[in-house]
GROMACS .gro file of C-alpha atoms in nm:
model
  197
    1MET     CA    1  16.067   6.134   3.681
    2GLY     CA    2  15.763   6.354   3.685
    3MET     CA    3  15.392   6.400   3.647
    4ARG     CA    4  15.164   6.403   3.346
    5PHE     CA    5  14.803   6.339   3.255
    6ALA     CA    6  14.701   5.977   3.219
    7ARG     CA    7  14.615   5.842   2.877
    8VAL     CA    8  14.376   5.561   2.793
    9SER     CA    9  14.681   5.373   2.663
   10ASP     CA   10  14.819   5.373   3.021
   11SER     CA   11  14.543   5.135   3.129
   12GLY     CA   12  14.769   4.827   3.142
   13ALA     CA   13  15.031   4.997   3.358
   14LEU     CA   14  14.770   5.146   3.592
   15LEU     CA   15  14.590   4.814   3.620
   16ARG     CA   16  14.921   4.652   3.723
   17ILE     CA   17  14.933   4.891   4.019
   18TYR     CA   18  14.563   4.852   4.100
   19ARG     CA   19  14.605   4.473   4.100
   20GLN     CA   20  14.826   4.510   4.409
   21TYR     CA   21  14.524   4.641   4.602
   22ILE     CA   22  14.242   4.420   4.472
   23ASP     CA   23  14.279   4.155   4.744
   24THR     CA   24  14.298   4.415   5.021
   25PRO     CA   25  14.029   4.635   5.180
   26VAL     CA   26  14.190   4.946   5.031
   27THR     CA   27  13.946   4.906   4.741
   28PHE     CA   28  13.596   4.768   4.789
   29GLU     CA   29  13.600   4.616   4.441
   30TYR     CA   30  13.605   4.235   4.454
   31GLU     CA   31  13.725   4.148   4.104
   32LEU     CA   32  13.999   4.307   3.899
   33PRO     CA   33  13.851   4.490   3.599
   34THR     CA   34  13.968   4.399   3.252
   35GLU     CA   35  14.212   4.630   3.077
   36ARG     CA   36  13.929   4.739   2.847
   37GLU     CA   37  13.705   4.824   3.143
   38PHE     CA   38  13.989   5.015   3.307
   39ALA     CA   39  14.056   5.207   2.985
   40GLU     CA   40  13.688   5.302   2.968
   41ARG     CA   41  13.704   5.431   3.325
   42ILE     CA   42  14.003   5.649   3.238
   43GLY     CA   43  13.817   5.789   2.936
   44GLN     CA   44  13.503   5.866   3.137
   45ILE     CA   45  13.692   6.040   3.416
   46THR     CA   46  13.918   6.247   3.191
   47ALA     CA   47  13.616   6.390   3.008
   48VAL     CA   48  13.576   6.620   3.310
   49TYR     CA   49  13.836   6.562   3.582
   50PRO     CA   50  14.214   6.535   3.613
   51TYR     CA   51  14.370   6.189   3.610
   52LEU     CA   52  14.744   6.204   3.678
   53VAL     CA   53  15.032   5.959   3.671
   54TRP     CA   54  15.376   5.979   3.829
   55GLU     CA   55  15.660   5.833   3.625
   56GLU     CA   56  15.994   5.707   3.750
   57GLU     CA   57  16.241   5.626   3.471
   58ASP     CA   58  15.962   5.582   3.214
   59ASP     CA   59  15.768   5.350   3.444
   60ILE     CA   60  15.442   5.457   3.609
   61ALA     CA   61  15.493   5.444   3.987
   62GLY     CA   62  15.155   5.581   4.094
   63TYR     CA   63  14.839   5.750   3.982
   64ALA     CA   64  14.560   5.963   4.123
   65TYR     CA   65  14.237   6.104   3.992
   66ALA     CA   66  13.931   6.304   4.086
   67HIS     CA   67  13.577   6.196   4.011
   68ARG     CA   68  13.224   6.308   4.083
   69HIS     CA   69  13.137   6.270   4.451
   70ARG     CA   70  12.762   6.216   4.402
   71GLU     CA   71  12.536   6.229   4.100
   72ARG     CA   72  12.257   6.472   4.196
   73GLN     CA   73  12.309   6.816   4.040
   74ALA     CA   74  12.358   7.007   4.363
   75TYR     CA   75  12.667   6.792   4.438
   76GLN     CA   76  12.848   6.888   4.117
   77TRP     CA   77  13.094   7.122   4.295
   78ASN     CA   78  13.227   6.835   4.507
   79THR     CA   79  13.474   6.573   4.402
   80GLU     CA   80  13.626   6.256   4.545
   81LEU     CA   81  13.999   6.182   4.513
   82SER     CA   82  14.164   5.843   4.477
   83VAL     CA   83  14.534   5.755   4.475
   84TYR     CA   84  14.724   5.430   4.420
   85VAL     CA   85  15.101   5.394   4.441
   86ASP     CA   86  15.306   5.094   4.334
   87GLY     CA   87  15.425   4.900   4.638
   88ALA     CA   88  15.789   4.952   4.543
   89HIS     CA   89  15.739   5.330   4.557
   90VAL     CA   90  15.524   5.374   4.870
   91SER     CA   91  15.637   5.635   5.127
   92LYS     CA   92  15.840   5.834   4.874
   93GLY     CA   93  15.607   6.135   4.860
   94ILE     CA   94  15.443   6.039   4.530
   95GLY     CA   95  15.089   6.035   4.670
   96GLY     CA   96  15.136   6.380   4.820
   97LYS     CA   97  15.260   6.528   4.492
   98LEU     CA   98  14.972   6.375   4.299
   99TYR     CA   99  14.720   6.506   4.552
  100ALA     CA  100  14.878   6.852   4.552
  101ALA     CA  101  14.850   6.878   4.174
  102LEU     CA  102  14.496   6.742   4.173
  103THR     CA  103  14.373   6.998   4.423
  104GLU     CA  104  14.531   7.287   4.234
  105LEU     CA  105  14.374   7.173   3.907
  106LEU     CA  106  14.037   7.125   4.075
  107ARG     CA  107  14.049   7.482   4.205
  108LEU     CA  108  14.104   7.607   3.851
  109GLN     CA  109  13.803   7.403   3.745
  110GLY     CA  110  13.584   7.565   4.008
  111VAL     CA  111  13.543   7.263   4.237
  112ARG     CA  112  13.463   7.382   4.589
  113THR     CA  113  13.513   7.074   4.810
  114ALA     CA  114  13.728   6.761   4.781
  115TYR     CA  115  13.667   6.440   4.973
  116GLY     CA  116  13.880   6.139   5.047
  117PHE     CA  117  13.744   5.810   5.177
  118VAL     CA  118  13.994   5.591   5.362
  119ARG     CA  119  13.945   5.239   5.491
  120LEU     CA  120  14.031   5.243   5.861
  121PRO     CA  121  14.283   5.192   5.996
  122ASN     CA  122  14.523   5.301   5.722
  123GLU     CA  123  14.791   5.515   5.882
  124LYS     CA  124  14.969   5.610   5.559
  125SER     CA  125  14.655   5.720   5.379
  126GLU     CA  126  14.522   5.902   5.683
  127ARG     CA  127  14.855   6.085   5.717
  128LEU     CA  128  14.852   6.170   5.345
  129HIS     CA  129  14.512   6.334   5.368
  130LEU     CA  130  14.596   6.529   5.681
  131SER     CA  131  14.925   6.649   5.530
  132GLN     CA  132  14.733   6.777   5.226
  133GLY     CA  133  14.500   6.995   5.431
  134PHE     CA  134  14.208   6.754   5.467
  135ALA     CA  135  14.022   6.727   5.796
  136ARG     CA  136  13.872   6.405   5.927
  137VAL     CA  137  13.500   6.481   5.952
  138GLY     CA  138  13.346   6.143   6.026
  139THR     CA  139  13.331   5.769   5.988
  140TYR     CA  140  13.108   5.532   5.797
  141HIS     CA  141  13.091   5.234   6.032
  142HIS     CA  142  13.076   4.881   5.888
  143SER     CA  143  13.047   5.035   5.544
  144GLY     CA  144  13.161   4.737   5.338
  145TYR     CA  145  13.244   4.369   5.377
  146LYS     CA  146  13.581   4.269   5.238
  147CYS     CA  147  13.862   4.032   5.334
  148GLY     CA  148  13.640   3.850   5.582
  149ALA     CA  149  13.548   4.153   5.790
  150TRP     CA  150  13.326   4.461   5.802
  151GLN     CA  151  13.529   4.768   5.714
  152ASP     CA  152  13.500   5.125   5.845
  153ILE     CA  153  13.563   5.425   5.620
  154GLY     CA  154  13.710   5.755   5.739
  155ILE     CA  155  13.569   6.064   5.568
  156PHE     CA  156  13.822   6.339   5.492
  157GLU     CA  157  13.719   6.680   5.360
  158ARG     CA  158  13.901   6.984   5.222
  159GLU     CA  159  13.754   7.314   5.110
  160LEU     CA  160  13.922   7.416   4.785
  161LEU     CA  161  13.734   7.740   4.721
  162PRO     CA  162  13.507   7.954   4.940
  163HIS     CA  163  13.137   7.875   4.949
  164ASP     CA  164  13.034   8.241   4.965
  165THR     CA  165  12.883   8.289   4.619
  166ALA     CA  166  12.665   8.102   4.371
  167PRO     CA  167  12.908   7.883   4.178
  168ALA     CA  168  12.972   7.885   3.806
  169PRO     CA  169  12.961   7.544   3.634
  170VAL     CA  170  13.271   7.330   3.679
  171VAL     CA  171  13.508   7.367   3.384
  172PRO     CA  172  13.623   7.036   3.229
  173VAL     CA  173  13.994   6.988   3.289
  174TRP     CA  174  14.076   6.984   2.917
  175LYS     CA  175  13.932   7.336   2.885
  176LEU     CA  176  14.169   7.486   3.141
  177PRO     CA  177  14.441   7.725   3.018
  178GLU     CA  178  14.727   7.505   2.900
  179GLU     CA  179  15.001   7.728   3.039
  180GLU     CA  180  14.848   7.728   3.388
  181VAL     CA  181  14.805   7.352   3.384
  182ARG     CA  182  15.162   7.299   3.265
  183ALA     CA  183  15.290   7.531   3.536
  184ILE     CA  184  15.106   7.339   3.810
  185LEU     CA  185  15.239   7.002   3.697
  186ALA     CA  186  15.591   7.141   3.663
  187ARG     CA  187  15.588   7.314   4.002
  188VAL     CA  188  15.460   7.009   4.188
  189SER     CA  189  15.695   6.778   3.999
  190GLY     CA  190  15.992   7.006   4.051
  191GLU     CA  191  16.057   7.022   3.677
  192LYS     CA  192  16.074   7.288   3.409
  193ALA     CA  193  15.732   7.364   3.265
  194SER     CA  194  15.848   7.292   2.909
  195GLN     CA  195  15.893   6.925   2.996
  196ASN     CA  196  15.524   6.870   3.077
  197GLY     CA  197  15.356   6.930   2.742
   0.00000   0.00000   0.00000
C-alpha cells in the first residue's frame, strides 16, 4: 500500500472509481467520460500539477489531483483540488493522505492558495477539508442542477505560501527535485523513500 504519481495507463482504474460518483451530485458531470477522454485529462493535468493515486495491494483505492483554479493569468498561483476514493475504502484516511501530499507538492511548485469545492451537505468531504487546514469561506447557492435538485457548493480555502512578495512562476511538478518529491510521498505514505521511485 502506498502513494505514487498517476500514469495515463491508470485511466481505466481511475474511471472505475469515478463511475461510482457519476450518478451523484458529488460531480457535476452528467455523463461518464470515455477511457480515452479520461486518459487525456490525466495527461493535461500532469503536464503541470500533481495527480496522485493510493494503492492497496496493487489495486488503486483512491486518487486526487490539483488543477488550475481559473484561467486568467493573475489566478495562476491558485489551484483547485479534487479527490475520489473507492467506496470500499472510504473513511480509511486515504483522502487525507492524498490531500496532505498534494499540498506539500504544491508548496514546492510555488502555488500560494488551494481551493476545494464541496457539494453541500457532504459531511465527510467537509470534514476532510477542515482536517487538512482549509477554512470554509463561502457558499455558491444553487450552483448546479443534478439528481433532480439544485445543489449548493461550499468553498474551502487554504493558504499554502505567504502572499507577501511578487510570486515566481509556478514550477511544473515534473521539474521538482526528485529526492524532495520522493521524500514527501514516502513520509505521507509511511513508507521508505526508496519504494516510491
